[in-house]
Amino acid sequence: MVSNTPRYIFITGGVVSSLGKGLASAALGALLQSRGYKVRLRKLDPYLNVDPGTMSPYQHGEVYVTDDGAESDLDLGHYERFTGVSATQSDNITTGRIYSNIISKERKGEYLGATVQVIPHVTNEIKEFITSDAGNVDFVLCEVGGTVGDIEGLPFFEALRQLRQELPINQSCHMHVTLMPFIAAAGEMKTKPTQHSVKELRSIGIQPDILLCRAEREISDSDRKKISRFCNVRESSVIQGLDASSIYTVPLSYHYEGLDSEVLSHFNIKNAPSADLSKWQKISDTLKSPDGEVIIAVVGKYTVLPDAYKSITEALVHGGIANKVKVKIKWLEAEEFENNDDIELLKSIHGILVPGGFGQRGSEGKIKAANLARTMLLPYFGICFGMQMAVIEAARNMAGIEHASSSEFDMEGENIVGLMTEWSKGGEKIHRNLETDLGGTMRLGQYPAILTKGSVVEREYGKLKISERHRHRYEVNIDYKERLEAVGMLFSGISPDGLLPEIVEIPNHPWFVGVQYHPELKSRPFEPHPLFSGFIKAALMQSRLV
Ligand code: GLN
């Protein structure tokens, strides 16, 4: 059902950040898909970093990596999980990237002597990003990060305003996400922040077509009327977005509130197919009435900010969906775990996951977690750094390499894990040394691996050749394969050239798997990642033992 020019839906936010704009965009994408339309989702980030790759997870949450190796905003993860459409390099852009493109064009003399300015050069670059390479889709949903009124966001809002005029009539829609706070002292919901936010938006020339008002309580008819009147938006286009018990119930509830039908009527689309939401209903039912519960300890470094592990959290939920159980996460701070004796605590959990990470802080705690999981026969899932730490643990305690370490934080030890200075991608050699830039120089994106016949991972994947997304600088040194295999750690996944260990496992253990890549990035609620399903299944068996 693809029309010639896609229709554009612009999603902006007001009042406060963290209103779930990314989720709202993903949910709307899923609703349009459920009516048979093809969608594409994009994110514009007004900050000055070229990409979020060099930002601390405390600042920005997780860095989501696409198949083609873009280090991007975590909202792209929501888009992929909800719509199943794989995002690419051209789906996320930042002010930093836009300026760096413009400056390099200016240096090459491409502006033919013109004065390079925010309008039209920056705004043109933004519009080009929004409209280029849209593919064969019916709708492009384009979310702007930050909140209306932010200085950095202005060129983006200006570009949206211009696009509205340049696109054919009825080809674009502005949806603005705001907050309706409940003031306990007054016992009332308040419309004023929404009014102010829309006023701000209109002052820069954008009249929203749809308002999604996030609220913790039902919005009354009179408040809806008031918002409609003051914000110049049709009453039926004031949609309430209530807090949800699970993000996977959001498409259903926004559909119930009329979001997708309002969008379609804005575009004047008549006789649209009705929405088939049966798969969302099924997921929502499974989540509401699980058959049991497993508890997974996640031993990480940024545990105070769950957004830092967004895809891990979601992939665990998906593993739970596959096994019809609820997965409860116990966040353990790696550094604390290093010093405390938490064996008692581990008795009440059913599996340990050590996620990706960088640097020395907390590394010994993660090594200890791998050791306890291995020796207490608790299911263990090591991801990227978590795999590297499991290998160091095995080297130290199974193979007797006392000073086994990683050159990421220890140049003195015996480096079982070391900096990768060259590797091949698509037949080309990529080189790097200690001095290269930090940004964008890791092994990034999708790479294939060959699995060992009869291994746990072959059983879980059900095939021998896989392809997974990477984001790391260091690698386990293949030279240690024989010594570690001799003491019981199997290298069950290797790069096709035989040089890079991609998976290790311990066959003589209920479930102990470490992977150099990030399987969580490819897990979907409707297609849980096989390793997350397998890990949760093993944890479920463990829960029946204790
Ligand atoms: N710091 C490790 C590396 O660069 C692991 C990275 C990660 O866990 N994503 O290899």
Coordinates of C-alpha atoms and ligand atoms in Angstrom, one line a residue:
M1 CA 0.0 0.0 0.0
V2 CA 2.8 2.4 -0.9
S3 CA 1.9 5.9 -2.2
N4 CA 4.4 7.8 -4.3
T5 CA 5.6 10.4 -1.8
P6 CA 5.6 9.3 1.8
R7 CA 3.6 11.2 4.3
Y8 CA 5.6 12.8 7.1
I9 CA 4.6 12.8 10.7
F10 CA 6.8 15.1 12.9
I11 CA 6.9 14.3 16.6
T12 CA 8.0 17.0 19.0
G13 CA 7.9 17.3 22.8
G14 CA 7.1 20.0 25.3
V15 CA 6.9 20.9 29.0
V16 CA 9.6 18.4 30.2
S17 CA 11.8 15.7 28.8
S18 CA 11.4 12.0 29.4
L19 CA 7.7 12.0 28.3
G20 CA 8.2 8.9 26.2
K21 CA 8.2 10.6 22.8
G22 CA 10.4 7.8 21.4
L23 CA 7.9 5.3 22.6
A24 CA 5.0 7.3 21.3
S25 CA 6.6 7.5 17.9
A26 CA 7.4 3.7 17.9
A27 CA 3.8 2.9 19.0
L28 CA 2.3 5.1 16.3
G29 CA 4.6 3.4 13.8
A30 CA 3.3 0.0 15.0
L31 CA -0.3 1.2 14.8
L32 CA 0.1 2.3 11.2
Q33 CA 1.8 -1.0 10.4
S34 CA -1.1 -2.8 11.9
R35 CA -3.3 -1.2 9.2
G36 CA -1.0 -2.5 6.5
Y37 CA 1.1 0.6 5.9
K38 CA 4.9 0.7 5.5
V39 CA 6.7 3.0 7.9
R40 CA 10.2 4.3 8.5
L41 CA 11.2 6.1 11.8
R42 CA 13.9 8.7 12.2
K43 CA 15.4 10.7 15.0
L44 CA 16.9 14.2 15.0
D45 CA 19.1 14.9 18.0
P46 CA 19.9 18.6 18.6
Y47 CA 23.1 18.0 20.6
L48 CA 26.6 18.8 19.3
N49 CA 28.2 15.4 19.6
V50 CA 28.6 13.8 16.1
D51 CA 27.0 10.7 17.5
P52 CA 26.2 9.4 21.0
G53 CA 29.2 6.9 20.8
T54 CA 31.5 9.0 22.9
M55 CA 28.9 10.0 25.5
S56 CA 28.7 8.4 29.0
P57 CA 25.7 6.1 29.5
Y58 CA 25.0 8.3 32.5
Q59 CA 24.4 11.2 30.1
H60 CA 22.6 9.5 27.4
G61 CA 21.6 6.0 28.3
E62 CA 22.6 3.1 26.0
V63 CA 24.2 3.6 22.6
Y64 CA 22.1 1.6 20.1
V65 CA 24.1 0.0 17.3
T66 CA 22.4 -0.6 13.9
D67 CA 23.2 -3.4 11.4
D68 CA 25.3 -1.1 9.3
G69 CA 27.3 0.1 12.3
A70 CA 25.8 3.4 13.3
E71 CA 26.2 4.4 17.0
S72 CA 22.8 5.9 17.6
D73 CA 20.2 7.1 20.0
L74 CA 18.4 4.5 22.1
D75 CA 15.0 5.5 20.6
L76 CA 16.1 3.7 17.5
G77 CA 15.9 0.6 19.7
H78 CA 12.3 1.3 20.5
Y79 CA 11.5 1.9 16.8
E80 CA 13.1 -1.5 15.9
R81 CA 11.5 -3.4 18.7
F82 CA 8.0 -2.1 17.9
T83 CA 8.1 -2.1 14.1
G84 CA 10.7 -4.8 13.3
V85 CA 12.1 -2.4 10.7
S86 CA 15.9 -2.4 11.0
A87 CA 17.3 1.1 11.4
T88 CA 20.3 2.4 9.4
Q89 CA 23.0 5.1 9.4
S90 CA 20.5 7.4 7.8
D91 CA 17.9 7.2 10.5
N92 CA 19.6 9.3 13.2
I93 CA 21.3 12.6 12.9
T94 CA 22.7 15.2 15.4
T95 CA 23.6 18.9 15.1
G96 CA 27.2 17.8 15.4
R97 CA 27.0 15.6 12.3
I98 CA 25.1 18.3 10.4
Y99 CA 27.7 21.0 11.2
S100 CA 30.5 18.6 10.4
N101 CA 29.0 17.8 7.0
I102 CA 28.5 21.5 6.3
I103 CA 32.0 22.5 7.4
S104 CA 33.6 19.9 5.2
K105 CA 31.5 21.0 2.3
E106 CA 32.5 24.6 3.0
R107 CA 36.2 23.7 3.1
K108 CA 35.9 22.0 -0.3
G109 CA 34.4 25.2 -1.7
E110 CA 31.1 23.6 -2.4
Y111 CA 29.1 26.7 -1.4
L112 CA 30.6 28.6 -4.3
G113 CA 31.5 31.7 -2.2
A114 CA 28.2 32.0 -0.4
T115 CA 28.1 33.0 3.3
V116 CA 27.2 29.8 5.0
Q117 CA 24.3 30.3 7.5
V118 CA 21.8 28.5 9.7
I119 CA 19.0 29.4 7.3
P120 CA 19.2 28.1 4.6
H121 CA 22.3 25.9 4.9
V122 CA 21.7 24.1 8.2
T123 CA 18.0 23.9 7.7
N124 CA 18.5 22.6 4.1
E125 CA 20.8 19.9 5.5
I126 CA 18.1 18.9 8.0
K127 CA 15.4 18.8 5.4
E128 CA 17.5 16.7 3.2
F129 CA 18.2 14.3 6.0
I130 CA 14.4 14.0 6.7
T131 CA 13.4 13.4 3.1
S132 CA 16.3 11.6 1.6
D133 CA 16.5 7.9 1.2
A134 CA 13.1 7.4 2.6
G135 CA 12.7 4.2 0.8
N136 CA 9.4 2.8 -0.4
V137 CA 7.2 3.7 2.5
D138 CA 3.8 5.2 3.2
F139 CA 4.8 7.2 6.3
V140 CA 8.1 8.6 7.6
L141 CA 7.9 9.4 11.3
C142 CA 10.4 11.9 12.4
E143 CA 11.1 12.6 16.1
V144 CA 13.0 15.7 17.3
G145 CA 14.9 15.1 20.5
G146 CA 14.7 17.6 23.4
T147 CA 11.9 20.0 24.2
V148 CA 10.4 23.0 22.3
G149 CA 12.1 26.1 23.5
D150 CA 15.6 24.6 23.7
I151 CA 18.1 26.8 21.9
E152 CA 19.7 23.9 20.2
G153 CA 16.4 22.7 18.8
L154 CA 15.6 25.9 16.9
P155 CA 17.1 25.0 13.5
F156 CA 15.3 21.7 13.6
F157 CA 11.9 23.2 14.4
E158 CA 12.5 25.8 11.7
A159 CA 13.3 23.0 9.2
L160 CA 10.0 21.3 10.1
R161 CA 8.1 24.6 9.7
Q162 CA 9.6 25.0 6.2
L163 CA 8.9 21.5 5.2
R164 CA 5.2 21.9 6.0
Q165 CA 5.1 24.6 3.4
E166 CA 7.2 22.7 0.8
L167 CA 5.4 19.4 1.0
P168 CA 2.1 19.0 -0.8
I169 CA -1.0 19.9 1.2
N170 CA -2.1 17.0 3.5
Q171 CA 1.3 15.4 3.3
S172 CA 2.6 16.3 6.8
C173 CA 1.3 16.1 10.3
H174 CA 2.7 17.7 13.5
M175 CA 2.2 15.7 16.7
H176 CA 3.2 17.4 19.9
V177 CA 3.7 15.4 23.1
T178 CA 3.1 17.3 26.4
L179 CA 2.4 16.6 30.0
M180 CA -0.8 17.1 32.1
P181 CA 0.5 17.1 35.6
F182 CA -1.8 16.3 38.6
I183 CA -1.3 18.8 41.4
A184 CA -2.1 17.0 44.6
A185 CA -2.6 20.1 46.7
A186 CA -5.3 21.3 44.3
G187 CA -6.6 17.8 43.5
E188 CA -6.6 18.8 39.9
M189 CA -5.0 18.1 36.5
K190 CA -3.4 21.1 35.0
T191 CA -3.7 22.2 31.3
K192 CA -1.5 25.3 31.6
P193 CA 1.9 23.6 30.8
T194 CA 0.4 22.2 27.6
Q195 CA -1.0 25.6 26.7
H196 CA 2.4 27.2 27.2
S197 CA 4.2 24.6 25.3
V198 CA 1.8 24.9 22.3
K199 CA 2.2 28.7 22.5
E200 CA 5.9 28.3 22.3
L201 CA 5.5 26.0 19.3
R202 CA 3.2 28.4 17.5
S203 CA 5.6 31.3 18.2
I204 CA 8.0 29.6 15.9
G205 CA 5.4 29.0 13.3
I206 CA 4.2 25.5 14.0
Q207 CA 0.6 24.7 14.8
P208 CA 0.3 21.2 16.1
D209 CA -2.3 18.9 14.5
I210 CA -2.4 16.3 17.3
L211 CA -1.6 16.7 20.9
L212 CA -0.6 13.6 22.9
C213 CA -1.0 14.5 26.5
R214 CA 0.9 12.3 28.9
A215 CA -1.0 11.9 32.2
E216 CA -1.1 9.7 35.2
R217 CA -4.9 10.1 35.5
E218 CA -7.8 10.3 33.1
I219 CA -8.2 13.6 31.4
S220 CA -11.7 14.9 31.9
D221 CA -13.9 16.1 29.0
S222 CA -13.8 19.6 30.2
D223 CA -10.0 19.6 30.3
R224 CA -10.0 18.2 26.8
K225 CA -12.3 21.0 25.6
K226 CA -10.1 23.5 27.3
I227 CA -6.9 22.3 25.7
S228 CA -8.7 22.1 22.3
R229 CA -9.9 25.7 22.7
F230 CA -6.6 27.2 23.9
C231 CA -4.3 25.2 21.7
N232 CA -6.3 25.5 18.6
V233 CA -6.5 21.7 18.1
R234 CA -9.6 19.7 17.3
E235 CA -11.1 18.1 20.4
S236 CA -10.8 14.6 19.0
S237 CA -7.1 15.3 18.3
V238 CA -6.4 15.8 22.0
I239 CA -5.3 12.3 22.8
Q240 CA -4.6 11.1 26.4
G241 CA -1.5 9.0 26.9
L242 CA -1.9 7.4 30.3
D243 CA 1.1 5.8 32.1
A244 CA 1.2 2.1 31.2
S245 CA 2.2 -1.0 33.2
S246 CA 4.4 -2.2 30.3
I247 CA 5.6 -0.4 27.2
Y248 CA 4.2 -3.2 25.1
T249 CA 0.6 -2.3 26.0
V250 CA 1.1 1.3 24.7
P251 CA 0.1 0.6 21.1
L252 CA -3.1 -0.9 22.3
S253 CA -3.9 1.9 24.6
Y254 CA -3.1 4.7 22.1
H255 CA -5.2 2.9 19.5
Y256 CA -8.1 2.8 22.0
E257 CA -7.6 6.6 22.5
G258 CA -7.9 7.1 18.8
L259 CA -4.4 8.1 17.9
D260 CA -4.0 6.3 14.6
S261 CA -7.5 7.0 13.4
E262 CA -6.9 10.7 14.2
V263 CA -3.7 10.7 12.2
L264 CA -5.4 9.1 9.2
S265 CA -8.2 11.5 9.3
H266 CA -5.7 14.4 9.4
F267 CA -4.2 13.0 6.2
N268 CA -7.7 12.7 4.8
I269 CA -7.2 9.0 4.3
K270 CA -10.6 7.5 3.9
N271 CA -11.4 3.7 4.0
A272 CA -8.1 2.8 5.7
P273 CA -7.9 -0.8 6.5
S274 CA -8.8 -1.5 10.2
A275 CA -6.0 -2.2 12.6
D276 CA -5.1 -5.8 13.3
L277 CA -3.7 -5.7 16.8
S278 CA -3.9 -9.4 17.6
K279 CA -0.2 -9.8 18.1
W280 CA -0.1 -6.8 20.5
Q281 CA -3.1 -8.2 22.4
K282 CA -1.3 -11.6 22.7
I283 CA 1.8 -10.0 24.1
S284 CA -0.1 -7.9 26.5
D285 CA -2.0 -10.9 27.8
T286 CA 1.2 -12.9 28.3
L287 CA 2.7 -10.0 30.2
K288 CA -0.4 -9.6 32.4
S289 CA -0.7 -13.2 33.4
P290 CA 2.7 -14.9 33.5
D291 CA 3.1 -18.5 34.7
G292 CA 5.9 -17.8 37.1
E293 CA 8.8 -15.5 37.8
V294 CA 12.6 -15.7 37.5
I295 CA 15.1 -13.3 39.1
I296 CA 18.1 -12.2 37.1
A297 CA 21.0 -10.3 38.7
V298 CA 22.6 -7.8 36.3
V299 CA 26.1 -6.9 37.5
G300 CA 26.9 -3.6 35.8
K301 CA 28.5 -0.2 36.2
Y302 CA 25.6 2.1 35.4
T303 CA 22.9 0.4 37.4
V304 CA 21.5 3.6 38.8
L305 CA 20.3 4.5 35.3
P306 CA 18.3 1.7 33.8
D307 CA 18.3 3.5 30.4
A308 CA 22.0 2.6 30.2
Y309 CA 20.9 -1.0 29.8
K310 CA 17.6 -0.4 27.9
S311 CA 18.0 -3.1 25.2
I312 CA 19.3 -5.7 27.8
T313 CA 16.2 -5.0 30.0
E314 CA 13.9 -5.4 27.0
A315 CA 15.6 -8.5 25.7
L316 CA 15.2 -10.1 29.2
V317 CA 11.5 -9.2 29.0
H318 CA 11.4 -10.9 25.6
G319 CA 13.1 -14.0 27.0
G320 CA 10.4 -14.0 29.7
I321 CA 7.7 -13.7 27.0
A322 CA 9.2 -16.7 25.2
N323 CA 9.0 -18.8 28.4
K324 CA 5.7 -17.2 29.7
V325 CA 7.4 -15.9 32.9
K326 CA 8.0 -12.6 34.4
V327 CA 11.6 -11.6 34.6
K328 CA 12.6 -9.5 37.7
I329 CA 15.9 -7.8 37.4
K330 CA 18.1 -7.3 40.5
W331 CA 20.6 -4.5 39.6
L332 CA 24.0 -5.1 41.3
E333 CA 26.6 -2.4 41.2
A334 CA 29.8 -4.2 40.0
E335 CA 32.1 -2.2 42.3
E336 CA 30.1 -2.9 45.4
F337 CA 29.8 -6.5 44.4
E338 CA 33.6 -6.7 44.2
N339 CA 34.0 -6.0 47.9
N340 CA 30.9 -7.5 49.5
D341 CA 30.3 -11.1 50.0
D342 CA 27.1 -11.6 48.2
I343 CA 26.9 -15.4 48.2
E344 CA 23.8 -15.3 50.4
L345 CA 22.2 -12.8 48.0
L346 CA 23.0 -15.1 45.0
K347 CA 21.0 -17.9 46.6
S348 CA 17.8 -16.1 45.8
I349 CA 18.6 -15.4 42.2
H350 CA 18.2 -17.7 39.2
G351 CA 20.8 -16.3 36.7
I352 CA 23.5 -13.7 36.4
L353 CA 24.0 -11.4 33.4
V354 CA 27.1 -9.3 33.0
P355 CA 26.4 -6.7 30.3
G356 CA 28.8 -4.7 28.1
G357 CA 31.0 -2.1 29.7
F358 CA 34.2 -0.1 29.4
G359 CA 37.2 0.5 31.6
Q360 CA 38.6 -0.9 34.8
R361 CA 36.1 0.3 37.4
G362 CA 34.0 -2.6 38.4
S363 CA 35.9 -5.1 36.3
E364 CA 36.9 -7.2 39.3
G365 CA 33.3 -7.4 40.5
K366 CA 32.3 -8.7 37.0
I367 CA 35.1 -11.3 37.1
K368 CA 33.8 -12.3 40.6
A369 CA 30.3 -12.6 39.2
A370 CA 31.5 -14.9 36.4
N371 CA 33.4 -17.0 39.0
L372 CA 30.4 -17.4 41.3
A373 CA 28.1 -18.3 38.4
R374 CA 30.6 -20.8 37.2
T375 CA 31.3 -22.5 40.5
M376 CA 27.8 -22.3 41.9
L377 CA 26.4 -23.7 38.6
L378 CA 24.1 -20.6 38.2
P379 CA 23.1 -19.7 34.6
Y380 CA 25.5 -17.1 33.3
F381 CA 25.2 -14.8 30.3
G382 CA 28.2 -12.6 29.6
I383 CA 27.7 -9.9 26.9
C384 CA 30.7 -8.2 25.3
F385 CA 32.7 -7.0 28.3
G386 CA 30.8 -9.7 30.3
M387 CA 32.2 -12.3 27.9
Q388 CA 35.7 -10.9 28.2
M389 CA 35.6 -11.0 32.0
A390 CA 34.4 -14.6 31.9
V391 CA 37.3 -15.5 29.8
I392 CA 39.8 -13.8 32.1
E393 CA 38.1 -15.6 35.1
A394 CA 38.5 -18.9 33.3
A395 CA 42.1 -18.1 32.4
R396 CA 42.9 -17.2 36.0
N397 CA 41.0 -19.9 37.9
M398 CA 40.7 -22.8 35.4
A399 CA 43.9 -22.5 33.4
G400 CA 46.1 -21.1 36.2
I401 CA 47.2 -18.0 34.4
E402 CA 47.4 -15.9 37.5
H403 CA 47.8 -12.5 36.0
A404 CA 45.3 -12.9 33.2
S405 CA 43.9 -9.5 32.3
S406 CA 42.8 -7.2 29.5
S407 CA 45.0 -4.5 27.9
E408 CA 42.0 -2.2 28.2
F409 CA 43.0 -1.6 31.8
D410 CA 46.2 -3.5 32.6
M411 CA 49.3 -3.3 30.5
E412 CA 51.3 -5.3 33.0
G413 CA 49.3 -8.5 33.2
E414 CA 49.1 -11.3 30.7
N415 CA 46.6 -9.9 28.2
I416 CA 44.1 -12.6 27.3
V417 CA 42.0 -9.8 26.0
G418 CA 43.8 -7.2 23.8
L419 CA 43.3 -4.2 21.5
M420 CA 42.4 -5.1 18.1
T421 CA 44.5 -3.2 15.6
E422 CA 43.2 -4.6 12.4
W423 CA 40.3 -6.7 11.1
S424 CA 38.5 -7.2 7.9
K425 CA 35.1 -6.0 7.0
G426 CA 33.5 -6.8 3.7
G427 CA 36.8 -8.0 2.2
E428 CA 38.6 -4.8 3.3
K429 CA 41.2 -4.5 6.0
I430 CA 40.5 -1.9 8.7
H431 CA 43.5 -0.6 10.7
R432 CA 43.7 1.2 14.0
N433 CA 46.2 2.0 16.7
L434 CA 46.2 3.3 20.3
E435 CA 46.2 6.9 19.0
T436 CA 43.2 6.8 16.7
D437 CA 40.1 8.8 17.6
L438 CA 37.8 7.2 20.1
G439 CA 34.6 8.0 18.2
G440 CA 33.4 5.6 15.6
T441 CA 36.5 3.4 15.6
M442 CA 35.3 0.3 17.3
R443 CA 34.3 -2.9 15.6
L444 CA 30.8 -1.8 14.8
G445 CA 27.7 -3.3 13.3
Q446 CA 26.9 -6.7 11.9
Y447 CA 29.5 -9.4 11.6
P448 CA 29.1 -13.2 10.9
A449 CA 30.3 -16.0 13.1
I450 CA 30.5 -19.8 12.7
L451 CA 29.2 -22.0 15.5
T452 CA 30.5 -25.3 16.7
K453 CA 28.4 -28.3 16.0
G454 CA 26.8 -29.7 19.1
S455 CA 27.4 -26.6 21.2
V456 CA 24.8 -24.9 23.5
V457 CA 24.7 -22.0 21.1
E458 CA 24.1 -24.1 18.1
R459 CA 21.1 -25.7 19.9
E460 CA 19.8 -22.2 20.9
Y461 CA 20.1 -20.7 17.5
G462 CA 19.2 -23.8 15.6
K463 CA 21.8 -23.0 12.9
L464 CA 25.6 -22.9 12.4
K465 CA 26.0 -19.5 10.8
I466 CA 24.9 -16.3 12.6
S467 CA 25.3 -12.6 12.2
E468 CA 25.2 -10.2 15.2
R469 CA 25.9 -6.6 16.0
H470 CA 29.2 -5.5 17.6
R471 CA 30.5 -2.5 19.5
H472 CA 33.9 -3.1 21.0
R473 CA 37.6 -2.3 20.7
Y474 CA 39.2 -5.3 22.4
E475 CA 39.1 -9.0 21.5
V476 CA 39.8 -12.3 23.3
N477 CA 43.2 -13.5 21.9
I478 CA 42.6 -16.7 19.9
D479 CA 46.1 -17.9 20.9
Y480 CA 44.6 -18.9 24.2
K481 CA 41.9 -21.1 22.6
E482 CA 43.7 -24.4 23.1
R483 CA 44.7 -23.8 26.7
L484 CA 41.3 -22.8 27.7
E485 CA 39.6 -25.6 25.8
A486 CA 41.9 -28.1 27.6
V487 CA 40.4 -27.0 30.9
G488 CA 36.7 -26.9 29.9
M489 CA 35.9 -23.6 28.2
L490 CA 34.7 -24.2 24.6
F491 CA 35.2 -21.5 22.0
S492 CA 31.9 -22.3 20.3
G493 CA 31.7 -19.3 17.9
I494 CA 34.5 -17.9 15.8
S495 CA 34.7 -15.3 13.0
P496 CA 34.7 -16.9 9.5
D497 CA 38.5 -16.2 9.1
G498 CA 39.1 -18.2 12.3
L499 CA 40.8 -15.3 14.1
L500 CA 38.3 -13.7 16.4
P501 CA 36.6 -15.7 19.2
E502 CA 32.9 -14.6 19.2
I503 CA 31.4 -17.0 21.7
V504 CA 32.6 -19.1 24.6
E505 CA 30.7 -21.5 26.7
I506 CA 31.2 -24.1 29.5
P507 CA 29.7 -27.4 28.4
N508 CA 29.9 -28.8 31.8
H509 CA 27.5 -26.3 33.3
P510 CA 23.7 -25.8 33.2
W511 CA 24.1 -22.7 31.0
F512 CA 27.2 -20.6 30.8
V513 CA 27.6 -18.5 27.6
G514 CA 29.6 -15.4 26.8
V515 CA 29.3 -13.5 23.5
Q516 CA 31.5 -10.8 22.1
Y517 CA 28.6 -9.1 20.4
H518 CA 25.3 -7.6 21.5
P519 CA 22.5 -10.0 21.0
E520 CA 20.1 -7.7 23.0
L521 CA 20.1 -5.3 20.0
K522 CA 18.3 -7.7 17.8
S523 CA 15.8 -9.1 20.2
R524 CA 12.1 -8.2 19.5
P525 CA 9.0 -8.9 21.6
F526 CA 7.6 -11.0 18.8
E527 CA 10.9 -12.7 18.0
P528 CA 12.8 -13.0 21.3
H529 CA 16.5 -13.5 20.8
P530 CA 17.3 -17.3 21.0
L531 CA 20.0 -16.7 23.6
F532 CA 17.8 -14.7 25.8
S533 CA 15.0 -17.3 25.5
G534 CA 17.6 -20.0 26.3
F535 CA 19.1 -18.1 29.3
I536 CA 15.7 -17.4 30.8
K537 CA 14.7 -21.1 30.2
A538 CA 17.8 -22.2 32.1
A539 CA 17.0 -19.6 34.9
L540 CA 13.5 -21.1 35.1
M541 CA 15.0 -24.6 35.6
Q542 CA 17.2 -23.1 38.3
S543 CA 14.2 -21.5 40.0
R544 CA 12.6 -24.9 40.3
L545 CA 15.7 -26.2 42.0
V546 CA 15.8 -23.6 44.8
Ligands
GLN1 N1 35.3 -2.4 26.6 C1 35.3 -3.6 25.9 C2 35.8 -3.4 24.5 O1 36.0 -2.3 24.0 C3 33.8 -4.2 25.8 C4 32.9 -3.2 25.1 C5 31.5 -3.6 25.3 O2 31.1 -4.3 26.3 N2 30.6 -3.1 24.5 O3 36.2 -4.4 23.8

